[in-house]
mmCIF file with all atom_site columns, C-alpha atoms in Angstrom:
data_model
loop_
_atom_site.group_PDB
_atom_site.id
_atom_site.type_symbol
_atom_site.label_atom_id
_atom_site.label_alt_id
_atom_site.label_comp_id
_atom_site.label_asym_id
_atom_site.label_entity_id
_atom_site.label_seq_id
_atom_site.pdbx_PDB_ins_code
_atom_site.Cartn_x
_atom_site.Cartn_y
_atom_site.Cartn_z
_atom_site.occupancy
_atom_site.B_iso_or_equiv
_atom_site.pdbx_formal_charge
_atom_site.auth_seq_id
_atom_site.auth_comp_id
_atom_site.auth_asym_id
_atom_site.auth_atom_id
_atom_site.pdbx_PDB_model_num
ATOM 1   C CA . UNK A 1 1   ? 0.074   -184.767 -42.415 1.00 0.00 ? 759 UNK A CA 1
ATOM 2   C CA . UNK A 1 2   ? 3.329   -182.820 -42.285 1.00 0.00 ? 760 UNK A CA 1
ATOM 3   C CA . UNK A 1 3   ? 3.783   -183.655 -46.014 1.00 0.00 ? 761 UNK A CA 1
ATOM 4   C CA . UNK A 1 4   ? 0.238   -182.391 -46.942 1.00 0.00 ? 762 UNK A CA 1
ATOM 5   C CA . UNK A 1 5   ? 1.152   -179.284 -45.115 1.00 0.00 ? 763 UNK A CA 1
ATOM 6   C CA . UNK A 1 6   ? 4.503   -178.991 -46.574 1.00 0.00 ? 764 UNK A CA 1
ATOM 7   C CA . UNK A 1 7   ? 2.914   -179.691 -50.369 1.00 0.00 ? 765 UNK A CA 1
ATOM 8   C CA . UNK A 1 8   ? 0.153   -177.011 -49.685 1.00 0.00 ? 766 UNK A CA 1
ATOM 9   C CA . UNK A 1 9   ? 2.891   -174.218 -48.459 1.00 0.00 ? 767 UNK A CA 1
ATOM 10  C CA . UNK A 1 10  ? 4.926   -175.436 -51.813 1.00 0.00 ? 768 UNK A CA 1
ATOM 11  C CA . UNK A 1 11  ? 1.868   -174.562 -53.739 1.00 0.00 ? 769 UNK A CA 1
ATOM 12  C CA . UNK A 1 12  ? 0.840   -171.434 -52.098 1.00 0.00 ? 770 UNK A CA 1
ATOM 13  C CA . UNK A 1 13  ? 4.364   -170.231 -52.264 1.00 0.00 ? 771 UNK A CA 1
ATOM 14  C CA . UNK A 1 14  ? 4.991   -171.078 -55.969 1.00 0.00 ? 772 UNK A CA 1
ATOM 15  C CA . UNK A 1 15  ? 5.221   -168.706 -58.613 1.00 0.00 ? 773 UNK A CA 1
ATOM 16  C CA . UNK A 1 16  ? 1.945   -169.590 -60.088 1.00 0.00 ? 774 UNK A CA 1
ATOM 17  C CA . UNK A 1 17  ? 0.035   -168.887 -56.998 1.00 0.00 ? 775 UNK A CA 1
ATOM 18  C CA . UNK A 1 18  ? 1.978   -165.696 -56.734 1.00 0.00 ? 776 UNK A CA 1
ATOM 19  C CA . UNK A 1 19  ? 1.155   -164.508 -60.496 1.00 0.00 ? 777 UNK A CA 1
ATOM 20  C CA . UNK A 1 20  ? -2.467  -165.530 -59.839 1.00 0.00 ? 778 UNK A CA 1
ATOM 21  C CA . UNK A 1 21  ? -2.649  -163.106 -56.803 1.00 0.00 ? 779 UNK A CA 1
ATOM 22  C CA . UNK A 1 22  ? -0.893  -160.167 -58.554 1.00 0.00 ? 780 UNK A CA 1
ATOM 23  C CA . UNK A 1 23  ? -3.504  -160.602 -61.645 1.00 0.00 ? 781 UNK A CA 1
ATOM 24  C CA . UNK A 1 24  ? -6.532  -160.727 -59.269 1.00 0.00 ? 782 UNK A CA 1
ATOM 25  C CA . UNK A 1 25  ? -5.604  -158.345 -56.495 1.00 0.00 ? 783 UNK A CA 1
ATOM 26  C CA . UNK A 1 26  ? -7.205  -155.075 -57.045 1.00 0.00 ? 784 UNK A CA 1
ATOM 27  C CA . UNK A 1 27  ? -6.264  -152.458 -54.773 1.00 0.00 ? 785 UNK A CA 1
ATOM 28  C CA . UNK A 1 28  ? -9.287  -150.046 -55.487 1.00 0.00 ? 786 UNK A CA 1
ATOM 29  C CA . UNK A 1 29  ? -11.220 -152.554 -53.206 1.00 0.00 ? 787 UNK A CA 1
ATOM 30  C CA . UNK A 1 30  ? -9.361  -151.551 -50.273 1.00 0.00 ? 788 UNK A CA 1
ATOM 31  C CA . UNK A 1 31  ? -11.237 -149.828 -47.438 1.00 0.00 ? 789 UNK A CA 1
ATOM 32  C CA . UNK A 1 32  ? -9.862  -146.347 -47.077 1.00 0.00 ? 790 UNK A CA 1
ATOM 33  C CA . UNK A 1 33  ? -12.992 -144.150 -46.139 1.00 0.00 ? 791 UNK A CA 1
ATOM 34  C CA . UNK A 1 34  ? -13.175 -145.868 -42.689 1.00 0.00 ? 792 UNK A CA 1
ATOM 35  C CA . UNK A 1 35  ? -9.674  -144.761 -41.881 1.00 0.00 ? 793 UNK A CA 1
ATOM 36  C CA . UNK A 1 36  ? -10.223 -140.968 -42.816 1.00 0.00 ? 794 UNK A CA 1
ATOM 37  C CA . UNK A 1 37  ? -13.637 -141.045 -40.703 1.00 0.00 ? 795 UNK A CA 1
ATOM 38  C CA . UNK A 1 38  ? -11.632 -142.473 -37.942 1.00 0.00 ? 796 UNK A CA 1
ATOM 39  C CA . UNK A 1 39  ? -8.861  -139.791 -38.075 1.00 0.00 ? 797 UNK A CA 1
ATOM 40  C CA . UNK A 1 40  ? -11.512 -137.084 -38.151 1.00 0.00 ? 798 UNK A CA 1
ATOM 41  C CA . UNK A 1 41  ? -13.318 -138.298 -35.293 1.00 0.00 ? 799 UNK A CA 1
ATOM 42  C CA . UNK A 1 42  ? -10.122 -138.901 -33.147 1.00 0.00 ? 800 UNK A CA 1
ATOM 43  C CA . UNK A 1 43  ? -9.144  -135.202 -34.104 1.00 0.00 ? 801 UNK A CA 1
ATOM 44  C CA . UNK A 1 44  ? -12.717 -133.948 -33.201 1.00 0.00 ? 802 UNK A CA 1
ATOM 45  C CA . UNK A 1 45  ? -12.666 -135.980 -29.756 1.00 0.00 ? 803 UNK A CA 1
ATOM 46  C CA . UNK A 1 46  ? -9.078  -134.512 -29.124 1.00 0.00 ? 804 UNK A CA 1
ATOM 47  C CA . UNK A 1 47  ? -10.139 -130.994 -29.704 1.00 0.00 ? 805 UNK A CA 1
ATOM 48  C CA . UNK A 1 48  ? -13.302 -131.339 -27.590 1.00 0.00 ? 806 UNK A CA 1
ATOM 49  C CA . UNK A 1 49  ? -11.052 -133.015 -24.615 1.00 0.00 ? 807 UNK A CA 1
ATOM 50  C CA . UNK A 1 50  ? -8.742  -129.947 -24.804 1.00 0.00 ? 808 UNK A CA 1
ATOM 51  C CA . UNK A 1 51  ? -11.306 -127.234 -24.663 1.00 0.00 ? 809 UNK A CA 1
ATOM 52  C CA . UNK A 1 52  ? -13.298 -129.292 -21.919 1.00 0.00 ? 810 UNK A CA 1
ATOM 53  C CA . UNK A 1 53  ? -10.141 -129.426 -19.648 1.00 0.00 ? 811 UNK A CA 1
ATOM 54  C CA . UNK A 1 54  ? -9.523  -125.955 -20.383 1.00 0.00 ? 812 UNK A CA 1
ATOM 55  C CA . UNK A 1 55  ? -13.093 -124.765 -19.468 1.00 0.00 ? 813 UNK A CA 1
ATOM 56  C CA . UNK A 1 56  ? -13.209 -127.364 -16.722 1.00 0.00 ? 814 UNK A CA 1
ATOM 57  C CA . UNK A 1 57  ? -16.537 -128.689 -18.363 1.00 0.00 ? 815 UNK A CA 1
ATOM 58  C CA . UNK A 1 58  ? -17.619 -132.190 -17.419 1.00 0.00 ? 816 UNK A CA 1
ATOM 59  C CA . UNK A 1 59  ? -20.194 -131.865 -20.516 1.00 0.00 ? 817 UNK A CA 1
ATOM 60  C CA . UNK A 1 60  ? -17.648 -131.238 -23.183 1.00 0.00 ? 818 UNK A CA 1
ATOM 61  C CA . UNK A 1 61  ? -15.446 -134.151 -21.617 1.00 0.00 ? 819 UNK A CA 1
ATOM 62  C CA . UNK A 1 62  ? -18.560 -136.428 -22.036 1.00 0.00 ? 820 UNK A CA 1
ATOM 63  C CA . UNK A 1 63  ? -19.082 -135.293 -25.307 1.00 0.00 ? 821 UNK A CA 1
ATOM 64  C CA . UNK A 1 64  ? -15.525 -136.042 -26.414 1.00 0.00 ? 822 UNK A CA 1
ATOM 65  C CA . UNK A 1 65  ? -15.751 -139.299 -25.234 1.00 0.00 ? 823 UNK A CA 1
ATOM 66  C CA . UNK A 1 66  ? -19.239 -139.955 -26.885 1.00 0.00 ? 824 UNK A CA 1
ATOM 67  C CA . UNK A 1 67  ? -17.558 -138.803 -30.178 1.00 0.00 ? 825 UNK A CA 1
ATOM 68  C CA . UNK A 1 68  ? -14.630 -141.212 -29.821 1.00 0.00 ? 826 UNK A CA 1
ATOM 69  C CA . UNK A 1 69  ? -16.823 -144.099 -28.851 1.00 0.00 ? 827 UNK A CA 1
ATOM 70  C CA . UNK A 1 70  ? -19.762 -143.457 -31.237 1.00 0.00 ? 828 UNK A CA 1
ATOM 71  C CA . UNK A 1 71  ? -17.989 -145.159 -33.889 1.00 0.00 ? 829 UNK A CA 1
ATOM 72  C CA . UNK A 1 72  ? -19.013 -148.677 -32.672 1.00 0.00 ? 830 UNK A CA 1
ATOM 73  C CA . UNK A 1 73  ? -22.837 -147.969 -32.357 1.00 0.00 ? 831 UNK A CA 1
ATOM 74  C CA . UNK A 1 74  ? -23.061 -149.269 -35.735 1.00 0.00 ? 832 UNK A CA 1
ATOM 75  C CA . UNK A 1 75  ? -21.168 -152.398 -35.367 1.00 0.00 ? 833 UNK A CA 1
ATOM 76  C CA . UNK A 1 76  ? -23.188 -152.780 -31.891 1.00 0.00 ? 834 UNK A CA 1
ATOM 77  C CA . UNK A 1 77  ? -26.568 -152.168 -33.680 1.00 0.00 ? 835 UNK A CA 1
ATOM 78  C CA . UNK A 1 78  ? -25.358 -154.965 -36.036 1.00 0.00 ? 836 UNK A CA 1
ATOM 79  C CA . UNK A 1 79  ? -24.153 -157.556 -33.492 1.00 0.00 ? 837 UNK A CA 1
ATOM 80  C CA . UNK A 1 80  ? -27.518 -156.928 -31.542 1.00 0.00 ? 838 UNK A CA 1
ATOM 81  C CA . UNK A 1 81  ? -29.702 -157.491 -34.734 1.00 0.00 ? 839 UNK A CA 1
ATOM 82  C CA . UNK A 1 82  ? -27.780 -160.699 -35.223 1.00 0.00 ? 840 UNK A CA 1
ATOM 83  C CA . UNK A 1 83  ? -28.101 -162.046 -31.681 1.00 0.00 ? 841 UNK A CA 1
ATOM 84  C CA . UNK A 1 84  ? -31.862 -161.162 -31.955 1.00 0.00 ? 842 UNK A CA 1
ATOM 85  C CA . UNK A 1 85  ? -32.220 -163.088 -35.338 1.00 0.00 ? 843 UNK A CA 1
ATOM 86  C CA . UNK A 1 86  ? -30.202 -166.042 -33.902 1.00 0.00 ? 844 UNK A CA 1
ATOM 87  C CA . UNK A 1 87  ? -32.412 -166.215 -30.680 1.00 0.00 ? 845 UNK A CA 1
ATOM 88  C CA . UNK A 1 88  ? -35.610 -166.044 -32.954 1.00 0.00 ? 846 UNK A CA 1
ATOM 89  C CA . UNK A 1 89  ? -34.006 -168.969 -35.334 1.00 0.00 ? 847 UNK A CA 1
ATOM 90  C CA . UNK A 1 90  ? -33.602 -170.809 -32.092 1.00 0.00 ? 848 UNK A CA 1
ATOM 91  C CA . UNK A 1 91  ? -37.058 -170.546 -30.601 1.00 0.00 ? 849 UNK A CA 1
ATOM 92  C CA . UNK A 1 92  ? -38.261 -171.559 -34.080 1.00 0.00 ? 850 UNK A CA 1
ATOM 93  C CA . UNK A 1 93  ? -36.057 -174.641 -34.064 1.00 0.00 ? 851 UNK A CA 1
ATOM 94  C CA . UNK A 1 94  ? -37.305 -175.617 -30.596 1.00 0.00 ? 852 UNK A CA 1
ATOM 95  C CA . UNK A 1 95  ? -41.051 -175.207 -31.677 1.00 0.00 ? 853 UNK A CA 1
ATOM 96  C CA . UNK A 1 96  ? -40.290 -177.202 -34.772 1.00 0.00 ? 854 UNK A CA 1
ATOM 97  C CA . UNK A 1 97  ? -38.505 -180.010 -32.757 1.00 0.00 ? 855 UNK A CA 1
ATOM 98  C CA . UNK A 1 98  ? -41.283 -180.091 -30.360 1.00 0.00 ? 856 UNK A CA 1
ATOM 99  C CA . UNK A 1 99  ? -43.791 -180.448 -33.046 1.00 0.00 ? 857 UNK A CA 1
ATOM 100 C CA . UNK A 1 100 ? -41.682 -183.384 -34.577 1.00 0.00 ? 858 UNK A CA 1
ATOM 101 C CA . UNK A 1 101 ? -41.203 -185.080 -31.238 1.00 0.00 ? 859 UNK A CA 1
ATOM 102 C CA . UNK A 1 102 ? -45.177 -184.854 -30.593 1.00 0.00 ? 860 UNK A CA 1
ATOM 103 C CA . UNK A 1 103 ? -45.821 -186.095 -33.919 1.00 0.00 ? 861 UNK A CA 1
ATOM 104 C CA . UNK A 1 104 ? -43.351 -189.073 -33.759 1.00 0.00 ? 862 UNK A CA 1
ATOM 105 C CA . UNK A 1 105 ? -45.058 -189.955 -30.501 1.00 0.00 ? 863 UNK A CA 1
ATOM 106 C CA . UNK A 1 106 ? -48.616 -189.793 -32.018 1.00 0.00 ? 864 UNK A CA 1
ATOM 107 C CA . UNK A 1 107 ? -47.387 -192.160 -34.869 1.00 0.00 ? 865 UNK A CA 1
ATOM 108 C CA . UNK A 1 108 ? -45.973 -194.446 -32.434 1.00 0.00 ? 866 UNK A CA 1
ATOM 109 C CA . UNK A 1 109 ? -49.395 -195.034 -30.744 1.00 0.00 ? 867 UNK A CA 1
#
């Protein structure tokens, strides 16, 4: 096992692997927009928090936190959608299994 790991590391750290990586790596595919939006969101949240503390406004303070945390709403929605899909698949599989078991029991009689 250790020998296989050593061989794999030798292959991955070899000149051929390095050349292949540098030829196929495309820096244009890196995600930059999200970082820019994140910086803008943080800046807006910071400004709102500063104004809220100056004016002693709990509403502005709540808005500042909402702006800061709102970046995760799309991620949360995607996760909730995935969970709903998995639960639906689970129910369908249970229904299919129950059907198969019933048919199997009917065939044995």
